[in-house]
Short mmCIF file of N, CA and C in Angstrom, two decimals:
data_model
loop_
_atom_site.label_atom_id
_atom_site.label_comp_id
_atom_site.label_asym_id
_atom_site.label_seq_id
_atom_site.Cartn_x
_atom_site.Cartn_y
_atom_site.Cartn_z
N LEU T 9 -30.79 -10.01 51.10
CA LEU T 9 -30.15 -10.19 52.30
C LEU T 9 -31.02 -11.13 53.36
N ALA T 10 -30.12 -11.89 53.98
CA ALA T 10 -30.66 -12.70 54.92
C ALA T 10 -31.46 -11.87 56.14
N LEU T 11 -32.41 -12.46 56.70
CA LEU T 11 -33.17 -11.60 57.73
C LEU T 11 -32.49 -12.00 59.11
N ALA T 12 -32.36 -10.95 59.94
CA ALA T 12 -31.74 -11.03 61.24
C ALA T 12 -32.48 -12.10 62.19
N LYS T 13 -31.66 -13.14 62.48
CA LYS T 13 -31.98 -14.22 63.26
C LYS T 13 -33.39 -14.95 62.75
N GLY T 14 -33.60 -15.05 61.36
CA GLY T 14 -34.67 -15.60 61.00
C GLY T 14 -35.99 -15.01 61.04
N LYS T 15 -36.20 -13.82 61.58
CA LYS T 15 -37.38 -13.16 62.03
C LYS T 15 -37.57 -12.17 60.83
N PRO T 16 -38.87 -12.06 60.36
CA PRO T 16 -39.15 -11.07 59.21
C PRO T 16 -38.99 -9.56 59.91
N PRO T 17 -38.60 -8.69 59.14
CA PRO T 17 -38.36 -7.26 59.70
C PRO T 17 -39.76 -6.63 59.92
N PRO T 18 -39.96 -5.81 61.00
CA PRO T 18 -41.16 -5.24 61.38
C PRO T 18 -41.72 -4.49 60.03
N ARG T 19 -43.00 -4.68 59.80
CA ARG T 19 -43.70 -3.96 58.75
C ARG T 19 -43.80 -2.54 58.99
N GLU T 20 -43.10 -1.68 58.21
CA GLU T 20 -43.11 -0.23 58.33
C GLU T 20 -44.24 0.42 57.48
N ILE T 21 -44.67 -0.47 56.52
CA ILE T 21 -45.73 0.09 55.35
C ILE T 21 -46.98 -0.63 55.63
N PRO T 22 -48.09 0.11 55.73
CA PRO T 22 -49.32 -0.54 55.99
C PRO T 22 -49.59 -1.51 54.68
N LEU T 23 -50.23 -2.62 54.89
CA LEU T 23 -50.54 -3.52 53.88
C LEU T 23 -51.20 -3.00 52.62
N GLU T 24 -52.25 -2.03 52.91
CA GLU T 24 -52.92 -1.54 51.63
C GLU T 24 -52.21 -0.58 50.95
N GLU T 25 -50.88 0.05 51.54
CA GLU T 25 -50.04 0.87 50.78
C GLU T 25 -48.93 0.16 50.10
N MET T 26 -48.57 -1.00 50.42
CA MET T 26 -47.61 -1.81 49.74
C MET T 26 -47.68 -2.03 48.26
N GLY T 27 -46.77 -1.64 47.63
CA GLY T 27 -46.57 -1.78 46.15
C GLY T 27 -47.21 -0.60 45.27
N SER T 28 -47.63 0.50 46.18
CA SER T 28 -48.13 1.81 45.47
C SER T 28 -46.94 2.42 44.85
N PHE T 29 -47.27 3.26 43.83
CA PHE T 29 -46.06 4.00 43.26
C PHE T 29 -45.41 4.94 44.17
N SER T 30 -45.93 5.49 45.15
CA SER T 30 -45.18 6.43 46.01
C SER T 30 -44.18 5.53 46.84
N GLN T 31 -44.63 4.25 47.36
CA GLN T 31 -43.74 3.49 48.10
C GLN T 31 -42.59 2.76 47.26
N VAL T 32 -42.92 2.37 46.06
CA VAL T 32 -41.90 1.96 45.13
C VAL T 32 -40.81 3.05 44.77
N ASN T 33 -41.18 4.37 44.47
CA ASN T 33 -40.43 5.26 44.29
C ASN T 33 -39.61 5.70 45.54
N LYS T 34 -40.04 5.64 46.80
CA LYS T 34 -39.36 5.86 47.80
C LYS T 34 -38.26 4.78 48.06
N ILE T 35 -38.59 3.49 47.79
CA ILE T 35 -37.53 2.53 47.88
C ILE T 35 -36.57 2.67 47.07
N LEU T 36 -36.83 2.89 45.58
CA LEU T 36 -35.90 3.07 44.47
C LEU T 36 -34.99 4.32 44.87
N ALA T 37 -35.59 5.42 45.38
CA ALA T 37 -34.78 6.60 45.71
C ALA T 37 -33.68 6.39 46.83
N ASN T 38 -34.13 5.59 47.79
CA ASN T 38 -33.18 5.30 49.03
C ASN T 38 -33.21 3.78 49.21
N PRO T 39 -32.30 3.04 48.45
CA PRO T 39 -32.35 1.52 48.55
C PRO T 39 -31.78 1.01 49.94
N CYS T 40 -30.86 1.96 50.72
CA CYS T 40 -30.38 1.56 51.77
C CYS T 40 -31.29 1.47 53.07
N SER T 41 -32.63 2.17 52.89
CA SER T 41 -33.36 2.05 53.91
C SER T 41 -33.96 0.56 54.27
N ARG T 42 -33.84 -0.25 53.18
CA ARG T 42 -34.45 -1.68 53.33
C ARG T 42 -33.30 -2.78 53.74
N LEU T 43 -32.00 -2.18 54.07
CA LEU T 43 -31.09 -3.22 54.36
C LEU T 43 -31.19 -3.67 55.76
N VAL T 44 -31.10 -5.15 55.82
CA VAL T 44 -31.14 -5.65 57.22
C VAL T 44 -29.99 -6.31 57.39
N PRO T 45 -29.22 -6.27 58.48
CA PRO T 45 -28.13 -7.00 58.76
C PRO T 45 -28.24 -8.47 59.11
N CYS T 46 -27.35 -9.21 58.51
CA CYS T 46 -27.47 -10.75 58.53
C CYS T 46 -26.65 -11.25 59.85
N ASN T 47 -26.94 -12.59 60.23
CA ASN T 47 -26.18 -13.05 61.35
C ASN T 47 -25.09 -13.95 60.89
N PHE T 48 -24.79 -13.93 59.67
CA PHE T 48 -23.57 -14.86 59.11
C PHE T 48 -22.71 -13.97 58.11
N GLY T 49 -21.63 -14.45 57.78
CA GLY T 49 -20.66 -13.83 56.93
C GLY T 49 -19.86 -12.90 57.72
N PRO T 50 -19.24 -12.14 57.08
CA PRO T 50 -18.28 -11.07 57.63
C PRO T 50 -19.14 -10.02 58.12
N LEU T 51 -18.72 -9.44 59.39
CA LEU T 51 -19.55 -8.42 60.02
C LEU T 51 -19.27 -7.02 59.28
N ILE T 52 -20.29 -6.33 58.95
CA ILE T 52 -20.06 -4.93 58.34
C ILE T 52 -20.75 -3.99 59.25
N ASP T 53 -19.78 -3.14 59.69
CA ASP T 53 -20.24 -1.99 60.83
C ASP T 53 -21.11 -0.95 60.01
N ASN T 54 -20.87 -0.44 58.68
CA ASN T 54 -21.44 0.61 58.15
C ASN T 54 -22.09 0.14 56.83
N TRP T 55 -23.55 -0.03 57.00
CA TRP T 55 -24.40 -0.48 56.00
C TRP T 55 -24.51 0.51 54.90
N GLU T 56 -24.47 1.75 55.23
CA GLU T 56 -24.69 2.93 54.15
C GLU T 56 -23.34 2.76 53.23
N GLU T 57 -22.24 2.55 53.87
CA GLU T 57 -20.96 2.45 52.81
C GLU T 57 -21.09 1.34 52.09
N LEU T 58 -21.56 0.19 52.39
CA LEU T 58 -21.86 -0.95 51.77
C LEU T 58 -22.63 -0.74 50.47
N ALA T 59 -23.67 -0.02 50.91
CA ALA T 59 -24.85 0.32 49.85
C ALA T 59 -24.20 1.19 48.85
N ALA T 60 -23.37 2.13 49.31
CA ALA T 60 -22.65 2.99 48.31
C ALA T 60 -21.81 2.36 47.41
N VAL T 61 -20.98 1.34 47.88
CA VAL T 61 -20.05 0.60 47.13
C VAL T 61 -20.91 -0.19 46.21
N ARG T 62 -22.07 -0.87 46.61
CA ARG T 62 -22.92 -1.54 45.64
C ARG T 62 -23.52 -0.72 44.52
N LYS T 63 -23.72 0.43 44.83
CA LYS T 63 -24.30 1.37 43.85
C LYS T 63 -23.28 1.86 42.78
N LEU T 64 -22.09 2.09 43.23
CA LEU T 64 -20.87 2.47 42.29
C LEU T 64 -20.64 1.23 41.36
N LYS T 65 -20.85 0.12 41.77
CA LYS T 65 -20.60 -1.08 40.76
C LYS T 65 -21.63 -1.10 39.72
N LEU T 66 -22.88 -0.57 40.01
CA LEU T 66 -24.01 -0.49 38.90
C LEU T 66 -23.91 0.78 38.02
N ALA T 67 -22.99 1.65 38.29
CA ALA T 67 -22.85 2.83 37.47
C ALA T 67 -22.10 2.59 36.18
N PRO T 68 -22.30 3.29 35.05
CA PRO T 68 -21.64 3.15 33.98
C PRO T 68 -20.05 3.39 34.04
N THR T 69 -19.27 2.54 33.44
CA THR T 69 -17.94 2.53 33.65
C THR T 69 -16.97 3.69 32.83
N HIS T 70 -17.71 4.21 31.97
CA HIS T 70 -16.94 5.20 31.26
C HIS T 70 -16.69 6.59 32.10
N GLN T 71 -17.32 6.65 33.16
CA GLN T 71 -17.28 8.02 33.91
C GLN T 71 -16.30 7.86 35.07
N SER T 72 -15.91 9.05 35.48
CA SER T 72 -15.05 9.16 36.70
C SER T 72 -15.75 8.84 37.98
N SER T 73 -15.30 8.33 38.97
CA SER T 73 -15.92 7.92 40.34
C SER T 73 -16.49 9.15 40.79
N GLU T 74 -16.06 10.36 40.62
CA GLU T 74 -16.57 11.60 41.12
C GLU T 74 -17.90 11.75 40.48
N THR T 75 -18.02 11.72 39.24
CA THR T 75 -19.17 11.72 38.42
C THR T 75 -20.26 10.65 38.78
N ARG T 76 -19.79 9.40 38.93
CA ARG T 76 -20.52 8.30 39.27
C ARG T 76 -21.41 8.64 40.57
N LYS T 77 -20.60 9.08 41.49
CA LYS T 77 -21.08 9.53 42.97
C LYS T 77 -22.20 10.42 42.83
N SER T 78 -21.91 11.58 42.10
CA SER T 78 -22.87 12.71 41.87
C SER T 78 -24.16 12.28 41.24
N ILE T 79 -23.97 11.22 40.13
CA ILE T 79 -25.21 10.77 39.47
C ILE T 79 -25.96 9.76 40.43
N LEU T 80 -25.26 9.01 41.29
CA LEU T 80 -25.99 8.05 42.04
C LEU T 80 -26.76 8.65 43.29
N GLN T 81 -26.39 9.92 43.63
CA GLN T 81 -26.97 10.53 44.57
C GLN T 81 -28.43 11.04 44.20
N LYS T 82 -28.64 11.13 42.90
CA LYS T 82 -30.03 11.55 42.51
C LYS T 82 -30.71 10.40 42.10
N PRO T 83 -32.17 10.47 42.31
CA PRO T 83 -32.98 9.39 41.81
C PRO T 83 -32.99 9.38 40.27
N ARG T 84 -32.88 8.20 39.67
CA ARG T 84 -32.92 7.99 38.25
C ARG T 84 -34.02 7.45 37.68
N LEU T 85 -35.24 7.96 38.01
CA LEU T 85 -36.51 7.25 37.53
C LEU T 85 -36.94 8.01 36.07
N ILE T 86 -37.33 7.10 35.22
CA ILE T 86 -37.58 7.74 33.99
C ILE T 86 -38.49 8.73 33.93
N GLU T 87 -39.50 8.71 34.96
CA GLU T 87 -40.61 9.53 35.13
C GLU T 87 -40.15 11.08 35.28
N LEU T 88 -38.88 11.07 35.71
CA LEU T 88 -38.32 12.41 36.07
C LEU T 88 -37.54 12.97 34.87
N ALA T 89 -37.27 12.26 33.91
CA ALA T 89 -36.72 12.78 32.74
C ALA T 89 -37.59 13.67 31.90
N THR T 90 -36.85 14.45 31.16
CA THR T 90 -37.31 15.41 30.22
C THR T 90 -36.86 15.26 28.79
N TYR T 91 -37.63 15.33 27.59
CA TYR T 91 -36.97 15.31 26.29
C TYR T 91 -36.36 16.62 26.03
N PRO T 92 -34.79 16.55 25.71
CA PRO T 92 -34.16 17.86 25.62
C PRO T 92 -34.59 18.51 24.21
N GLY T 93 -35.02 17.78 23.28
CA GLY T 93 -35.43 18.46 22.05
C GLY T 93 -34.85 17.65 20.93
N TYR T 94 -35.34 17.91 19.61
CA TYR T 94 -34.99 17.17 18.46
C TYR T 94 -34.07 18.08 17.73
N THR T 95 -32.85 17.52 17.31
CA THR T 95 -32.05 18.10 16.31
C THR T 95 -32.08 17.17 15.00
N GLU T 96 -31.94 17.67 14.02
CA GLU T 96 -32.05 16.94 12.62
C GLU T 96 -30.72 16.01 12.47
N ASN T 97 -29.72 16.66 12.73
CA ASN T 97 -28.45 15.89 12.21
C ASN T 97 -27.71 15.17 13.34
N GLU T 98 -28.32 15.11 14.58
CA GLU T 98 -27.56 14.24 15.67
C GLU T 98 -28.66 13.67 16.59
N SER T 99 -28.50 12.41 16.97
CA SER T 99 -29.35 11.80 18.05
C SER T 99 -29.15 12.53 19.28
N THR T 100 -30.31 12.37 20.19
CA THR T 100 -30.36 13.28 21.36
C THR T 100 -29.72 12.01 22.45
N PRO T 101 -28.80 12.59 23.30
CA PRO T 101 -28.27 11.56 24.28
C PRO T 101 -29.18 10.98 25.27
N LEU T 102 -28.89 9.83 25.91
CA LEU T 102 -29.71 9.29 26.92
C LEU T 102 -29.75 10.11 28.17
N PRO T 103 -30.80 10.14 28.98
CA PRO T 103 -30.96 10.81 30.21
C PRO T 103 -29.95 10.35 31.28
N PHE T 104 -29.81 11.09 32.25
CA PHE T 104 -28.88 10.74 33.33
C PHE T 104 -27.42 10.32 33.08
N SER T 105 -27.03 10.71 31.99
CA SER T 105 -25.74 10.48 31.43
C SER T 105 -25.31 9.18 31.26
N LEU T 106 -26.33 8.36 30.95
CA LEU T 106 -26.16 6.91 30.52
C LEU T 106 -25.35 6.77 29.18
N SER T 107 -24.68 5.79 29.00
CA SER T 107 -24.00 5.45 27.88
C SER T 107 -24.52 4.25 27.06
N VAL T 108 -24.74 4.41 25.86
CA VAL T 108 -25.35 3.21 24.98
C VAL T 108 -24.38 2.10 24.92
N ALA T 109 -22.97 2.57 24.84
CA ALA T 109 -22.02 1.32 24.80
C ALA T 109 -22.09 0.49 26.06
N ASP T 110 -22.23 1.20 27.27
CA ASP T 110 -22.29 0.41 28.40
C ASP T 110 -23.61 -0.51 28.52
N ILE T 111 -24.62 0.07 28.02
CA ILE T 111 -25.91 -0.65 27.99
C ILE T 111 -25.78 -1.86 26.90
N ILE T 112 -25.25 -1.71 25.93
CA ILE T 112 -25.12 -2.75 24.89
C ILE T 112 -24.11 -4.08 25.38
N ASN T 113 -23.09 -3.50 26.14
CA ASN T 113 -22.20 -4.45 26.83
C ASN T 113 -22.83 -5.13 27.80
N ASP T 114 -23.55 -4.64 28.75
CA ASP T 114 -24.41 -5.22 29.78
C ASP T 114 -25.42 -6.19 29.02
N VAL T 115 -26.11 -5.79 28.14
CA VAL T 115 -27.02 -6.80 27.51
C VAL T 115 -26.36 -7.92 26.80
N ILE T 116 -25.18 -7.62 26.11
CA ILE T 116 -24.47 -8.91 25.31
C ILE T 116 -24.01 -9.78 26.59
N ASP T 117 -23.41 -9.19 27.73
CA ASP T 117 -22.75 -10.01 28.72
C ASP T 117 -23.95 -10.91 29.35
N ALA T 118 -25.14 -10.39 29.40
CA ALA T 118 -26.24 -10.97 30.12
C ALA T 118 -26.80 -12.31 29.25
N GLN T 119 -26.58 -12.31 28.01
CA GLN T 119 -26.95 -13.44 27.13
C GLN T 119 -26.23 -14.64 27.44
N THR T 120 -26.79 -15.69 28.12
CA THR T 120 -26.17 -16.74 28.60
C THR T 120 -25.68 -17.73 27.44
N TYR T 121 -26.50 -17.94 26.28
CA TYR T 121 -26.20 -18.61 25.11
C TYR T 121 -24.99 -18.12 24.46
N LEU T 122 -24.53 -16.76 24.58
CA LEU T 122 -23.46 -16.40 24.02
C LEU T 122 -22.13 -16.50 24.80
N GLN T 123 -22.19 -17.05 25.93
CA GLN T 123 -20.96 -17.45 26.85
C GLN T 123 -20.34 -18.78 26.07
N LYS T 124 -21.09 -19.48 25.65
CA LYS T 124 -20.64 -20.73 25.00
C LYS T 124 -20.20 -20.52 23.72
N LYS T 125 -20.51 -19.28 23.04
CA LYS T 125 -20.00 -18.96 21.59
C LYS T 125 -19.28 -17.76 21.64
N PRO T 126 -17.93 -17.71 21.97
CA PRO T 126 -17.22 -16.63 22.17
C PRO T 126 -17.06 -15.92 20.86
N ARG T 127 -16.82 -16.41 19.69
CA ARG T 127 -16.70 -15.79 18.27
C ARG T 127 -17.75 -15.14 17.95
N PHE T 128 -19.03 -15.71 18.16
CA PHE T 128 -20.29 -15.05 17.94
C PHE T 128 -20.54 -13.83 18.79
N ARG T 129 -20.27 -14.09 19.95
CA ARG T 129 -20.37 -12.91 21.00
C ARG T 129 -19.52 -11.69 20.51
N GLU T 130 -18.31 -11.82 20.09
CA GLU T 130 -17.43 -10.67 19.55
C GLU T 130 -17.91 -10.20 18.25
N TYR T 131 -18.64 -11.01 17.41
CA TYR T 131 -19.16 -10.55 16.20
C TYR T 131 -20.29 -9.56 16.50
N CYS T 132 -21.26 -10.15 17.51
CA CYS T 132 -22.24 -9.30 17.87
C CYS T 132 -21.73 -7.86 18.62
N ARG T 133 -20.89 -8.08 19.42
CA ARG T 133 -20.41 -6.81 20.09
C ARG T 133 -19.92 -5.92 19.04
N SER T 134 -18.94 -6.30 18.00
CA SER T 134 -18.45 -5.40 17.16
C SER T 134 -19.48 -4.74 16.16
N ASN T 135 -20.62 -5.60 15.86
CA ASN T 135 -21.67 -4.97 14.99
C ASN T 135 -22.62 -4.05 15.85
N PHE T 136 -22.94 -4.37 17.21
CA PHE T 136 -23.74 -3.50 17.96
C PHE T 136 -22.81 -2.30 18.42
N MET T 137 -21.59 -2.22 18.41
CA MET T 137 -20.91 -0.90 18.57
C MET T 137 -20.65 0.05 17.44
N ASP T 138 -21.48 -0.40 16.44
CA ASP T 138 -21.38 0.53 15.38
C ASP T 138 -22.18 1.88 15.76
N VAL T 139 -21.82 2.97 15.22
CA VAL T 139 -22.41 4.15 15.42
C VAL T 139 -23.73 4.10 14.91
N LYS T 140 -24.16 3.53 13.73
CA LYS T 140 -25.51 3.48 13.30
C LYS T 140 -26.45 2.95 14.31
N ILE T 141 -26.12 1.61 14.87
CA ILE T 141 -26.93 0.99 15.93
C ILE T 141 -26.94 1.90 17.18
N HIS T 142 -26.04 2.82 17.55
CA HIS T 142 -26.34 3.66 18.86
C HIS T 142 -27.22 4.73 18.34
N LYS T 143 -27.27 5.00 17.09
CA LYS T 143 -28.11 6.07 16.78
C LYS T 143 -29.55 5.49 16.72
N ILE T 144 -29.70 4.48 16.33
CA ILE T 144 -31.12 3.57 16.17
C ILE T 144 -31.41 3.40 17.47
N ILE T 145 -30.66 2.90 18.58
CA ILE T 145 -31.13 2.69 19.94
C ILE T 145 -31.55 4.10 20.53
N LEU T 146 -30.79 5.13 20.45
CA LEU T 146 -31.16 6.48 21.05
C LEU T 146 -32.49 6.96 20.43
N ASP T 147 -32.68 6.86 19.16
CA ASP T 147 -34.06 7.32 18.59
C ASP T 147 -35.15 6.43 18.96
N LEU T 148 -34.87 5.24 19.01
CA LEU T 148 -35.76 4.18 19.53
C LEU T 148 -36.26 4.57 21.04
N PHE T 149 -35.31 4.78 21.92
CA PHE T 149 -35.56 5.19 23.21
C PHE T 149 -36.41 6.36 23.32
N TRP T 150 -36.01 7.48 22.62
CA TRP T 150 -36.65 8.78 22.72
C TRP T 150 -38.14 8.70 22.07
N TRP T 151 -38.24 7.78 21.16
CA TRP T 151 -39.66 7.64 20.32
C TRP T 151 -40.57 7.18 21.39
N VAL T 152 -40.12 5.90 22.16
CA VAL T 152 -40.94 5.32 23.04
C VAL T 152 -41.12 6.08 24.23
N PHE T 153 -40.13 6.85 24.64
CA PHE T 153 -40.34 7.83 25.72
C PHE T 153 -41.57 8.92 25.35
N LEU T 154 -41.34 9.45 24.46
CA LEU T 154 -42.50 10.48 23.84
C LEU T 154 -43.70 9.80 23.86
N ASP T 155 -43.78 8.72 23.14
CA ASP T 155 -45.13 7.98 23.01
C ASP T 155 -45.73 7.67 24.32
N THR T 156 -44.98 7.41 25.34
CA THR T 156 -45.25 7.00 26.67
C THR T 156 -45.75 8.24 27.60
N TYR T 157 -44.88 9.10 27.63
CA TYR T 157 -44.89 10.34 28.56
C TYR T 157 -45.35 11.47 28.12
N SER T 158 -45.07 11.88 26.77
CA SER T 158 -45.65 13.25 26.27
C SER T 158 -45.62 12.98 24.74
N LYS T 159 -46.74 12.82 24.21
CA LYS T 159 -46.82 12.56 22.87
C LYS T 159 -46.60 13.91 21.98
N ASN T 160 -45.74 13.79 21.01
CA ASN T 160 -45.39 14.91 20.17
C ASN T 160 -45.20 14.12 18.70
N LYS T 161 -46.49 14.37 17.96
CA LYS T 161 -46.37 13.73 16.68
C LYS T 161 -45.48 14.03 15.81
N PHE T 162 -45.04 15.32 15.66
CA PHE T 162 -44.08 15.81 14.76
C PHE T 162 -42.77 15.40 15.02
N VAL T 163 -42.23 15.37 16.36
CA VAL T 163 -40.91 14.98 16.65
C VAL T 163 -40.90 13.24 16.47
N GLN T 164 -41.97 12.77 16.84
CA GLN T 164 -41.88 11.16 16.72
C GLN T 164 -42.00 10.79 15.28
N GLU T 165 -42.75 11.54 14.44
CA GLU T 165 -42.47 11.18 13.06
C GLU T 165 -41.01 11.33 12.35
N ASN T 166 -40.49 12.40 12.97
CA ASN T 166 -39.05 12.67 12.40
C ASN T 166 -38.18 11.66 12.99
N LEU T 167 -38.40 11.31 14.22
CA LEU T 167 -37.60 10.23 14.87
C LEU T 167 -37.71 8.74 14.13
N PHE T 168 -39.04 8.63 13.67
CA PHE T 168 -39.24 7.27 13.05
C PHE T 168 -38.80 7.15 11.66
N ILE T 169 -38.68 8.50 11.05
CA ILE T 169 -38.02 8.54 9.69
C ILE T 169 -36.44 8.13 9.64
N ARG T 170 -35.93 8.94 10.77
CA ARG T 170 -34.46 8.79 10.79
C ARG T 170 -34.22 7.39 11.38
N ILE T 171 -34.88 6.70 12.09
CA ILE T 171 -34.70 5.32 12.52
C ILE T 171 -34.70 4.37 11.40
N ALA T 172 -35.75 4.60 10.46
CA ALA T 172 -35.88 3.66 9.33
C ALA T 172 -34.75 3.93 8.29
N ASN T 173 -34.45 5.11 8.12
CA ASN T 173 -33.26 5.39 7.17
C ASN T 173 -31.94 4.79 7.84
N THR T 174 -31.67 4.94 9.18
CA THR T 174 -30.38 4.48 9.67
C THR T 174 -30.43 2.89 9.60
N PHE T 175 -31.56 2.36 9.93
CA PHE T 175 -31.65 0.92 10.09
C PHE T 175 -31.42 0.38 8.66
N GLY T 176 -32.17 0.95 7.56
CA GLY T 176 -31.73 0.50 6.29
C GLY T 176 -30.36 0.56 5.72
N ASN T 177 -29.71 1.75 6.10
CA ASN T 177 -28.41 1.77 5.74
C ASN T 177 -27.36 0.86 6.46
N PHE T 178 -27.69 0.58 7.68
CA PHE T 178 -26.86 -0.37 8.42
C PHE T 178 -26.91 -1.74 7.90
N PHE T 179 -28.14 -2.25 7.57
CA PHE T 179 -28.22 -3.57 7.03
C PHE T 179 -27.82 -3.67 5.59
N ALA T 180 -27.85 -2.47 4.81
CA ALA T 180 -27.47 -2.52 3.44
C ALA T 180 -25.99 -2.60 3.48
N LEU T 181 -25.24 -2.09 4.43
CA LEU T 181 -23.70 -2.09 4.52
C LEU T 181 -23.12 -3.17 5.37
N LEU T 182 -23.91 -4.02 5.91
CA LEU T 182 -23.53 -5.24 6.78
C LEU T 182 -22.74 -6.13 6.03
N GLU T 183 -21.68 -6.56 6.45
CA GLU T 183 -20.78 -7.65 5.54
C GLU T 183 -21.57 -8.98 5.90
N LYS T 184 -21.53 -9.82 4.81
CA LYS T 184 -21.88 -11.10 4.91
C LYS T 184 -20.98 -11.87 5.83
N ASN T 185 -21.46 -12.84 6.55
CA ASN T 185 -20.79 -13.51 7.54
C ASN T 185 -21.25 -15.00 7.61
N LYS T 186 -20.55 -15.84 8.16
CA LYS T 186 -21.00 -17.21 8.16
C LYS T 186 -22.15 -17.46 9.39
N PHE T 187 -22.19 -16.43 10.21
CA PHE T 187 -23.05 -16.49 11.29
C PHE T 187 -24.65 -16.18 10.64
#
């Protein structure tokens, strides 16, 4: 956002605390606190409403607006997540009700070189929407999460074996294509 009348905002945080984990977490938990009105463009009376609208645009699209509002009111820092536990026959869902399909779509849409190759983009999208890829992504996420935040060798070993088996099965059954 542009600064009001070209002047920097008053410094609320002492220079030595700037960039500390506690300050970053405060900013992430309440992004509205850093909004500064600008002196050009349409006038907006309610900056909190604008921030709420921007937050809703970032929420996963498969959920109702009520669900998105309730999710967005809580901080979604990975440090606050907990591993729900390992089940042998199914993958553990992502924390904070995130959807693997939404994340994959965002990643594919962000690839600028795929914008010039629509057929290859759709080929990638169709292959990455496979249930096996979703299972690989979920298990990889939880393996990295456990490795980073709470090591559990037994669960990590089981996740790694399941990732390897799913990965091998996916590529063994992948159809040959000109790409």
